[in-house]
Amino acid sequence: GACAWASCGSISQHVCLDADDFPLHYEVAHVAHCCLVLCTVLMRASSHSLARRRCPARLEDWSQSHDTNFYASHRPLFAVACDGDHMNVLDWTMQQSLGPHTLDRVSAAIAGHMHWFEALSFENQGLPAQIVVGNAGTDLIKNYVNQETLPTIELRVGVDDAYTARVEAGITASVYGYSVMTRGANGYNIVAYGYNEASSQLEPFYDFSVPSGPRVPKEPCVPCGKRHRRKTLFASLPCCP
């Protein structure tokens, strides 16, 4: 059935120690049909290059166990916000740590940090859907985003713009509330609820769907020992590891 952000299966925790004894926390929650990977990296971005590599590598490895995977972290990967007269994309440090295939099997990224609700889905699932649920109970940030401009945004993030995608639909909303994800036949439906001051009720104000994974299908390959026997047919296919 349904899954609230705060509780999603039993969690096993893995802790690694980086230089200067800065802990890296990795948590994996295995649910019946998906895998929720939590990664909280406690580090100074300027000095812990090893830490910036470890979490993406773990994420890529663990996402192989399920076709549908959700990445959860404090800071968002691809959220947008107004900064004066231009848009910023959060979070630059996390984007720089991504490898070319880190997010291939990640369907959505769930985060907080920004004190509002934000949801972005991308054309042709070019990036994992970004969901920011930071509107549960502290002072909300002011919303200066022109909602009509969201579908015109094209993101180019990561090292050498490794990740590029155009926003298909999205919303930013400074309203107190919470969100619920429900599994359906072909994916997961997310409904955001907000507090309506006029009615003094929590009411749904936005919903969208995240298709079941994998988001980026694996490329076909050929067992390495067979390549020499059928070179013509398999010449364009990579050798399986």
CSV table of C-alpha atoms in Angstrom, one decimal:
chain,number,residue,atom,x,y,z
A,1,GLY,CA,0.0,0.0,0.0
A,2,ALA,CA,1.1,3.4,1.1
A,3,CYS,CA,4.5,4.6,2.3
A,4,ALA,CA,5.1,7.9,4.2
A,5,TRP,CA,8.5,9.4,3.8
A,6,ALA,CA,9.5,8.9,7.3
A,7,SER,CA,8.9,5.1,7.5
A,8,CYS,CA,9.7,2.7,4.7
A,9,GLY,CA,10.7,-0.8,5.7
A,10,SER,CA,13.3,-2.0,8.1
A,11,ILE,CA,16.6,-0.2,7.8
A,12,SER,CA,20.1,-1.6,8.1
A,13,GLN,CA,22.9,1.0,8.7
A,14,HIS,CA,26.5,0.9,7.4
A,15,VAL,CA,29.0,3.3,8.7
A,16,CYS,CA,32.4,4.1,7.1
A,17,LEU,CA,35.1,6.3,8.6
A,18,ASP,CA,36.8,8.8,6.3
A,19,ALA,CA,40.0,10.9,7.0
A,20,ASP,CA,39.8,12.8,10.2
A,21,ASP,CA,37.2,10.3,11.4
A,22,PHE,CA,34.3,12.0,9.6
A,23,PRO,CA,31.6,9.3,9.5
A,24,LEU,CA,29.8,8.5,6.3
A,25,HIS,CA,26.4,7.0,6.9
A,26,TYR,CA,24.8,4.7,4.4
A,27,GLU,CA,21.4,3.2,5.0
A,28,VAL,CA,19.4,0.8,2.9
A,29,ALA,CA,15.7,0.1,3.4
A,30,HIS,CA,14.5,-2.9,1.4
A,31,VAL,CA,10.8,-2.7,0.7
A,32,ALA,CA,8.8,-5.3,-1.2
A,33,HIS,CA,9.1,-3.8,-4.6
A,34,CYS,CA,11.8,-1.1,-4.3
A,35,CYS,CA,14.9,0.0,-2.6
A,36,LEU,CA,15.3,3.2,-0.6
A,37,VAL,CA,18.9,4.3,-0.3
A,38,LEU,CA,19.7,7.0,2.3
A,39,CYS,CA,23.1,8.7,2.2
A,40,THR,CA,24.1,11.4,4.6
A,41,VAL,CA,27.7,12.5,4.0
A,42,LEU,CA,29.1,14.4,7.0
A,43,MET,CA,32.1,16.1,5.4
A,44,ARG,CA,33.8,19.3,4.4
A,45,ALA,CA,33.3,19.5,0.7
A,46,SER,CA,36.6,21.1,0.0
A,47,SER,CA,38.8,18.5,1.8
A,48,HIS,CA,37.0,15.1,1.6
A,49,SER,CA,37.2,14.0,-2.0
A,50,LEU,CA,37.2,10.4,-1.0
A,51,ALA,CA,33.9,10.9,0.8
A,52,ARG,CA,32.4,12.5,-2.3
A,53,ARG,CA,33.3,9.3,-4.3
A,54,ARG,CA,32.2,6.7,-1.8
A,55,CYS,CA,28.5,7.5,-1.6
A,56,PRO,CA,27.9,7.6,-5.4
A,57,ALA,CA,29.7,4.3,-5.8
A,58,ARG,CA,27.7,2.7,-3.0
A,59,LEU,CA,24.5,4.1,-4.5
A,60,GLU,CA,25.3,2.6,-7.9
A,61,ASP,CA,26.1,-0.8,-6.5
A,62,TRP,CA,23.1,-1.0,-4.2
A,63,SER,CA,20.7,0.1,-7.0
A,64,GLN,CA,21.4,-3.1,-8.9
A,65,SER,CA,19.3,-5.1,-6.4
A,66,HIS,CA,15.9,-3.6,-7.5
A,67,ASP,CA,14.6,-2.2,-10.7
A,68,THR,CA,13.0,0.7,-8.9
A,69,ASN,CA,15.2,2.7,-6.5
A,70,PHE,CA,14.7,5.9,-4.5
A,71,TYR,CA,17.6,8.1,-3.3
A,72,ALA,CA,17.0,10.0,-0.1
A,73,SER,CA,19.3,12.6,1.3
A,74,HIS,CA,19.1,15.8,3.3
A,75,ARG,CA,20.1,18.1,0.4
A,76,PRO,CA,18.3,17.7,-3.0
A,77,LEU,CA,20.2,16.8,-6.1
A,78,PHE,CA,18.3,18.8,-8.7
A,79,ALA,CA,16.0,21.3,-7.0
A,80,VAL,CA,15.6,24.8,-8.3
A,81,ALA,CA,15.1,28.1,-6.5
A,82,CYS,CA,15.2,31.8,-7.3
A,83,ASP,CA,18.4,33.7,-6.4
A,84,GLY,CA,17.7,37.3,-7.2
A,85,ASP,CA,17.0,37.4,-10.9
A,86,HIS,CA,18.2,33.9,-11.8
A,87,MET,CA,17.6,30.3,-10.9
A,88,ASN,CA,19.9,28.2,-8.8
A,89,VAL,CA,20.1,24.4,-8.9
A,90,LEU,CA,20.9,22.6,-5.7
A,91,ASP,CA,23.1,21.0,-4.7
A,92,TRP,CA,26.4,21.7,-6.6
A,93,THR,CA,28.7,19.6,-4.3
A,94,MET,CA,26.5,16.5,-4.6
A,95,GLN,CA,26.1,17.0,-8.4
A,96,GLN,CA,29.9,17.1,-8.8
A,97,SER,CA,30.3,13.7,-7.0
A,98,LEU,CA,28.0,11.9,-9.5
A,99,GLY,CA,29.5,9.4,-11.9
A,100,PRO,CA,28.2,9.0,-15.4
A,101,HIS,CA,26.0,6.0,-14.4
A,102,THR,CA,25.4,6.7,-10.7
A,103,LEU,CA,21.7,7.4,-11.2
A,104,ASP,CA,20.8,5.1,-14.0
A,105,ARG,CA,18.6,2.9,-11.8
A,106,VAL,CA,17.3,5.7,-9.5
A,107,SER,CA,13.7,6.6,-10.3
A,108,ALA,CA,13.4,9.6,-7.9
A,109,ALA,CA,15.4,11.6,-5.4
A,110,ILE,CA,13.7,12.6,-2.1
A,111,ALA,CA,15.1,15.4,0.0
A,112,GLY,CA,14.5,18.2,2.5
A,113,HIS,CA,16.8,21.1,3.3
A,114,MET,CA,14.6,23.6,1.5
A,115,HIS,CA,11.7,24.6,3.7
A,116,TRP,CA,8.9,24.2,1.1
A,117,PHE,CA,7.5,21.5,-1.2
A,118,GLU,CA,9.0,21.0,-4.6
A,119,ALA,CA,8.4,18.4,-7.3
A,120,LEU,CA,10.1,18.2,-10.7
A,121,SER,CA,9.7,15.5,-13.3
A,122,PHE,CA,11.8,15.5,-16.5
A,123,GLU,CA,11.1,14.8,-20.1
A,124,ASN,CA,11.7,11.1,-21.1
A,125,GLN,CA,12.9,10.5,-17.5
A,126,GLY,CA,16.1,12.2,-18.4
A,127,LEU,CA,16.8,12.7,-14.7
A,128,PRO,CA,15.3,11.0,-11.6
A,129,ALA,CA,12.2,13.0,-10.4
A,130,GLN,CA,13.2,15.4,-7.6
A,131,ILE,CA,10.9,15.6,-4.6
A,132,VAL,CA,11.6,18.1,-1.8
A,133,VAL,CA,9.5,17.6,1.3
A,134,GLY,CA,10.7,20.4,3.6
A,135,ASN,CA,7.4,21.8,4.6
A,136,ALA,CA,6.5,19.8,7.6
A,137,GLY,CA,6.8,22.3,10.5
A,138,THR,CA,9.4,25.0,10.5
A,139,ASP,CA,9.4,28.5,9.0
A,140,LEU,CA,8.7,28.3,5.2
A,141,ILE,CA,10.9,30.1,2.7
A,142,LYS,CA,9.2,32.6,0.4
A,143,ASN,CA,8.3,31.3,-3.0
A,144,TYR,CA,9.5,33.6,-5.8
A,145,VAL,CA,9.5,31.0,-8.5
A,146,ASN,CA,7.2,31.8,-11.5
A,147,GLN,CA,5.4,28.5,-11.9
A,148,GLU,CA,4.9,29.0,-15.6
A,149,THR,CA,8.6,29.0,-16.2
A,150,LEU,CA,9.3,25.6,-14.6
A,151,PRO,CA,8.6,23.5,-17.8
A,152,THR,CA,11.1,25.7,-19.7
A,153,ILE,CA,14.1,24.9,-17.5
A,154,GLU,CA,16.8,22.7,-18.9
A,155,LEU,CA,19.3,21.5,-16.3
A,156,ARG,CA,22.9,20.9,-17.1
A,157,VAL,CA,24.6,19.6,-14.0
A,158,GLY,CA,27.5,17.4,-12.9
A,159,VAL,CA,31.1,17.2,-14.1
A,160,ASP,CA,31.2,18.4,-17.7
A,161,ASP,CA,27.4,18.7,-17.7
A,162,ALA,CA,27.2,14.9,-17.5
A,163,TYR,CA,23.5,15.1,-16.6
A,164,THR,CA,21.2,17.1,-18.9
A,165,ALA,CA,17.4,17.1,-19.0
A,166,ARG,CA,14.4,19.5,-19.5
A,167,VAL,CA,11.8,19.9,-16.8
A,168,GLU,CA,8.5,18.4,-18.0
A,169,ALA,CA,6.3,19.5,-15.1
A,170,GLY,CA,6.9,20.9,-11.6
A,171,ILE,CA,5.8,23.0,-8.7
A,172,THR,CA,7.3,24.9,-5.8
A,173,ALA,CA,4.9,25.6,-2.9
A,174,SER,CA,5.4,27.3,0.5
A,175,VAL,CA,2.6,25.5,2.3
A,176,TYR,CA,2.7,23.4,5.5
A,177,GLY,CA,1.9,19.8,4.9
A,178,TYR,CA,3.2,16.3,4.1
A,179,SER,CA,3.4,13.8,1.2
A,180,VAL,CA,2.4,10.2,0.7
A,181,MET,CA,3.6,7.7,-1.9
A,182,THR,CA,1.3,4.9,-3.0
A,183,ARG,CA,2.4,2.0,-5.2
A,184,GLY,CA,0.3,1.3,-8.3
A,185,ALA,CA,0.4,-1.2,-11.1
A,186,ASN,CA,3.0,0.7,-13.2
A,187,GLY,CA,4.7,2.9,-10.7
A,188,TYR,CA,4.3,5.1,-7.7
A,189,ASN,CA,1.8,8.0,-7.2
A,190,ILE,CA,2.9,10.9,-4.9
A,191,VAL,CA,0.2,13.2,-3.4
A,192,ALA,CA,1.2,16.4,-1.6
A,193,TYR,CA,-1.1,17.6,1.2
A,194,GLY,CA,-1.2,21.2,2.4
A,195,TYR,CA,-2.9,23.1,5.1
A,196,ASN,CA,-5.8,25.2,3.9
A,197,GLU,CA,-6.2,28.1,6.3
A,198,ALA,CA,-9.7,28.8,5.0
A,199,SER,CA,-11.0,25.3,5.8
A,200,SER,CA,-8.5,24.5,8.6
A,201,GLN,CA,-8.0,21.2,6.8
A,202,LEU,CA,-5.1,19.3,5.2
A,203,GLU,CA,-6.0,19.0,1.5
A,204,PRO,CA,-4.3,17.5,-1.5
A,205,PHE,CA,-2.8,20.2,-3.8
A,206,TYR,CA,-0.5,18.4,-6.1
A,207,ASP,CA,0.0,14.8,-7.4
A,208,PHE,CA,2.2,13.1,-10.0
A,209,SER,CA,3.5,9.7,-10.8
A,210,VAL,CA,7.0,8.1,-10.9
A,211,PRO,CA,7.1,5.1,-13.3
A,212,SER,CA,8.5,1.8,-12.2
A,213,GLY,CA,12.2,1.3,-13.0
A,214,PRO,CA,14.7,0.8,-14.2
A,215,ARG,CA,14.8,4.4,-15.4
A,216,VAL,CA,17.7,3.7,-17.8
A,217,PRO,CA,17.6,0.1,-19.1
A,218,LYS,CA,20.9,-1.7,-19.2
A,219,GLU,CA,22.5,-1.9,-22.6
A,220,PRO,CA,22.6,-5.4,-24.1
A,221,CYS,CA,25.9,-7.2,-24.0
A,222,VAL,CA,27.5,-10.4,-25.2
A,223,PRO,CA,29.4,-12.9,-23.0
A,224,CYS,CA,33.0,-12.1,-23.7
A,225,GLY,CA,34.0,-15.6,-24.8
A,226,LYS,CA,31.4,-15.6,-27.6
A,227,ARG,CA,32.4,-12.4,-29.3
A,228,HIS,CA,35.1,-14.0,-31.5
A,229,ARG,CA,32.6,-16.6,-32.8
A,230,ARG,CA,29.9,-14.1,-34.0
A,231,LYS,CA,31.8,-10.9,-34.6
A,232,THR,CA,29.5,-9.7,-37.3
A,233,LEU,CA,26.2,-10.0,-35.3
A,234,PHE,CA,27.7,-8.8,-32.0
A,235,ALA,CA,30.3,-6.3,-33.2
A,236,SER,CA,28.3,-3.3,-31.8
A,237,LEU,CA,27.5,-4.8,-28.4
A,238,PRO,CA,29.8,-4.4,-25.4
A,239,CYS,CA,31.4,-7.3,-23.7
A,240,CYS,CA,29.6,-8.4,-20.5
A,241,PRO,CA,31.6,-8.1,-17.3
